[in-house]
Backbone as JSON, one array per atom type, in Angstrom:
{
  "sequence": "MEQLKQEIKEVIINSLQLEDIKPENIVDAEPLFGEGLGLDSIDALELGVALKKKFGIMFSSESKENKAVFASVNSLAEYIASERAKA",
  "N": [[-12.8, -6.35, -3.36], [-11.91, -4.56, -5.63], [-12.77, -2.19, -4.41], [-11.47, -1.91, -2.62], [-8.7, -1.89, -3.61], [-8.73, 0.59, -4.85], [-8.71, 2.21, -2.53], [-6.62, 1.93, -1.37], [-4.58, 2.57, -3.41], [-5.43, 5.54, -2.9], [-4.64, 6.15, -0.62], [-2.14, 5.63, -0.79], [-1.23, 7.75, -2.66], [-2.19, 10.18, -1.23], [-0.55, 9.74, 1.23], [1.8, 10.02, 0.44], [2.11, 12.18, -0.9], [1.84, 12.42, -3.69], [1.16, 14.25, -6.23], [1.34, 14.53, -8.78], [0.1, 12.04, -9.59], [-2.7, 10.21, -10.5], [-5.03, 7.87, -9.07], [-5.64, 6.08, -11.18], [-3.68, 5.73, -12.5], [-1.97, 3.96, -11.31], [-0.99, 0.83, -11.58], [-2.27, -1.98, -10.72], [-0.83, -4.59, -10.1], [1.76, -3.96, -10.63], [5.04, -3.45, -9.54], [5.62, -1.5, -6.4], [7.84, -0.56, -5.15], [11.47, 0.65, -6.48], [11.53, -0.03, -9.86], [8.79, 0.59, -11.58], [6.42, 2.17, -9.59], [8.36, 3.27, -8.07], [8.87, 3.54, -5.02], [11.1, 4.25, -2.26], [12.44, 3.42, 0.79], [11.96, 5.15, 2.69], [9.52, 5.93, 1.96], [8.33, 3.29, 2.51], [8.04, 3.41, 5.05], [6.56, 5.44, 5.79], [4.05, 5.12, 4.43], [3.42, 2.64, 5.44], [2.31, 3.48, 8.28], [0.47, 4.95, 7.41], [-1.54, 3.15, 6.31], [-1.88, 1.78, 8.51], [-3.22, 3.39, 10.07], [-5.74, 3.96, 8.33], [-6.73, 1.75, 7.47], [-6.17, -0.16, 10.18], [-4.67, -1.99, 10.34], [-1.87, -4.15, 11.47], [1.96, -3.6, 10.85], [4.9, -5.24, 11.13], [7.94, -4.31, 11.44], [10.29, -5.94, 11.1], [9.11, -8.07, 10.21], [9.7, -10.76, 7.81], [7.95, -10.95, 5.84], [7.04, -8.47, 4.8], [8.37, -7.11, 2.47], [7.27, -8.82, 0.38], [4.28, -8.69, 1.16], [4.42, -5.45, 0.95], [4.76, -4.96, -2.14], [3.04, -4.84, -3.85], [-0.37, -3.33, -5.57], [-1.94, -4.81, -5.51], [-0.87, -7.3, -3.71], [-1.02, -5.82, -1.14], [-3.51, -5.45, -0.83], [-4.65, -7.87, -0.77], [-3.12, -8.76, 1.79], [-4.39, -7.1, 3.55], [-7.14, -7.65, 3.03], [-7.22, -10.44, 4.14], [-6.12, -10.19, 6.95], [-8.11, -8.47, 8.07], [-10.05, -10.68, 7.93], [-9.29, -12.46, 9.91], [-9.91, -10.86, 11.94]],
  "CA": [[-11.4, -6.32, -3.53], [-11.64, -3.51, -6.39], [-12.83, -1.02, -3.58], [-10.25, -2.1, -1.39], [-7.34, -1.3, -4.24], [-8.9, 2.01, -4.9], [-8.64, 2.87, -1.28], [-5.24, 1.36, -1.12], [-4.23, 3.91, -4.09], [-5.55, 6.72, -2.54], [-3.75, 6.37, 0.66], [-0.4, 5.83, -1.37], [-1.17, 9.17, -3.35], [-2.34, 11.13, -0.5], [0.08, 9.75, 2.31], [3.05, 10.39, -0.04], [1.97, 13.12, -1.62], [2.3, 12.07, -5.3], [0.34, 15.09, -6.53], [1.0, 14.45, -10.09], [-0.19, 10.44, -10.02], [-3.9, 9.45, -10.16], [-4.94, 6.5, -8.8], [-6.05, 4.82, -12.06], [-2.35, 5.48, -13.08], [-1.31, 2.85, -10.27], [-1.32, -0.51, -11.94], [-2.48, -3.25, -9.51], [0.08, -5.81, -10.21], [3.0, -3.22, -10.73], [5.79, -2.81, -8.36], [5.61, -0.28, -5.96], [9.2, 0.14, -5.13], [12.47, 0.11, -7.73], [10.83, 0.05, -10.8], [7.24, 0.46, -11.01], [6.19, 3.21, -8.76], [9.86, 4.17, -7.45], [9.26, 4.34, -4.17], [11.85, 3.9, -1.32], [12.44, 2.89, 2.17], [11.16, 6.08, 3.68], [8.11, 5.82, 1.63], [7.54, 2.58, 2.78], [7.56, 3.77, 6.64], [5.13, 6.61, 5.88], [3.02, 3.93, 3.82], [2.89, 1.45, 6.71], [2.06, 4.04, 9.02], [-1.1, 5.73, 6.68], [-2.23, 1.98, 5.84], [-2.08, 1.25, 9.74], [-4.15, 4.56, 10.44], [-6.5, 3.7, 7.74], [-7.05, 0.18, 7.88], [-6.1, -0.8, 11.71], [-3.57, -3.19, 10.0], [-0.22, -3.64, 11.81], [2.84, -4.26, 10.04], [5.81, -5.3, 11.89], [9.34, -3.59, 11.05], [11.2, -7.18, 11.47], [8.81, -9.07, 9.41], [10.37, -10.84, 6.33], [6.79, -11.09, 4.69], [6.73, -7.1, 4.37], [8.69, -7.15, 1.33], [6.04, -9.58, -0.32], [3.05, -7.39, 1.3], [4.36, -4.19, -0.11], [5.09, -5.35, -3.51], [2.05, -4.0, -5.32], [-1.39, -2.87, -4.83], [-2.63, -6.49, -5.22], [-0.37, -8.12, -2.6], [-1.17, -5.28, -0.18], [-4.88, -5.77, -0.69], [-4.83, -9.46, -0.17], [-2.96, -8.69, 3.15], [-5.46, -6.52, 4.35], [-8.6, -8.61, 3.16], [-6.74, -11.65, 5.14], [-6.05, -9.59, 8.35], [-9.74, -8.42, 7.93], [-11.07, -11.9, 7.99], [-8.85, -12.75, 10.72], [-10.36, -10.11, 13.2]],
  "C": [[-11.11, -4.89, -4.52], [-11.5, -2.27, -5.33], [-11.92, -0.8, -2.92], [-9.01, -1.37, -2.11], [-7.42, -0.04, -4.68], [-8.61, 2.76, -3.84], [-7.23, 2.94, -0.78], [-4.55, 2.64, -2.22], [-4.08, 5.29, -3.77], [-4.69, 7.25, -1.35], [-2.45, 6.42, -0.06], [-0.42, 7.33, -1.89], [-1.42, 10.37, -2.15], [-1.16, 10.98, 0.92], [1.38, 10.42, 1.66], [3.1, 11.73, -0.81], [2.33, 13.22, -3.01], [1.5, 12.81, -5.85], [0.19, 14.9, -8.15], [0.45, 12.68, -10.7], [-1.95, 10.53, -9.48], [-4.1, 8.03, -9.69], [-5.1, 5.5, -9.95], [-4.86, 4.95, -12.87], [-1.67, 4.77, -12.42], [-1.65, 1.82, -11.23], [-1.41, -1.51, -10.74], [-1.24, -4.04, -9.1], [1.78, -4.97, -10.39], [3.89, -3.16, -9.54], [5.82, -1.67, -7.76], [6.93, 0.28, -5.76], [10.43, -0.39, -6.26], [11.75, 0.67, -9.01], [9.06, 0.39, -10.66], [7.0, 1.93, -10.72], [7.36, 4.38, -8.26], [9.81, 4.39, -5.99], [10.24, 3.69, -3.58], [11.36, 3.67, -0.06], [11.7, 3.65, 3.11], [9.71, 6.14, 3.4], [7.28, 4.77, 2.2], [6.69, 2.6, 4.32], [6.4, 4.63, 6.55], [3.85, 5.82, 5.37], [2.51, 3.07, 4.87], [2.2, 2.43, 7.71], [0.18, 4.64, 8.58], [-2.08, 4.49, 6.57], [-2.57, 1.37, 7.61], [-3.33, 2.17, 10.07], [-5.61, 4.3, 9.68], [-7.36, 2.66, 7.77], [-7.15, -1.02, 9.18], [-5.23, -2.03, 11.18], [-2.38, -3.1, 10.37], [0.48, -4.52, 10.82], [4.06, -4.07, 11.19], [7.3, -5.01, 11.22], [10.06, -4.56, 10.69], [10.45, -8.11, 10.65], [9.5, -9.52, 8.47], [9.18, -10.81, 5.66], [6.64, -9.83, 4.13], [7.14, -6.61, 3.03], [7.42, -7.76, 0.04], [4.96, -8.59, -0.28], [3.04, -6.33, 0.41], [5.05, -4.07, -1.56], [4.5, -4.74, -4.42], [0.96, -3.86, -4.27], [-2.03, -4.29, -4.5], [-2.07, -7.25, -3.97], [-0.68, -7.19, -1.26], [-3.22, -5.63, 0.34], [-5.58, -7.48, -0.26], [-4.17, -9.47, 1.21], [-3.54, -8.19, 3.71], [-6.53, -7.43, 4.56], [-8.2, -9.8, 4.12], [-6.42, -11.31, 6.32], [-7.39, -9.07, 8.88], [-10.23, -9.48, 8.55], [-10.8, -12.17, 9.19], [-9.68, -12.15, 12.32], [-11.76, -10.11, 13.58]]
}
């Protein structure tokens, strides 16, 4: 799971061009949006596309669970791991 979290952090940094942030600066449980990393809705769209490309995971723009899934690195890792287990 730690390797998956590291990969997610790298996707966040690379896809959103966060040049001043290193993976170790992103706290796994810290919010990605608003407080914490401070991402916005446009970042969410870009991140969703990047995660889909990297992990082959689909996100529905109409899903009510997206807010919970994208809440933190931890929640993204749990979602990706559970989706991989289904495949």
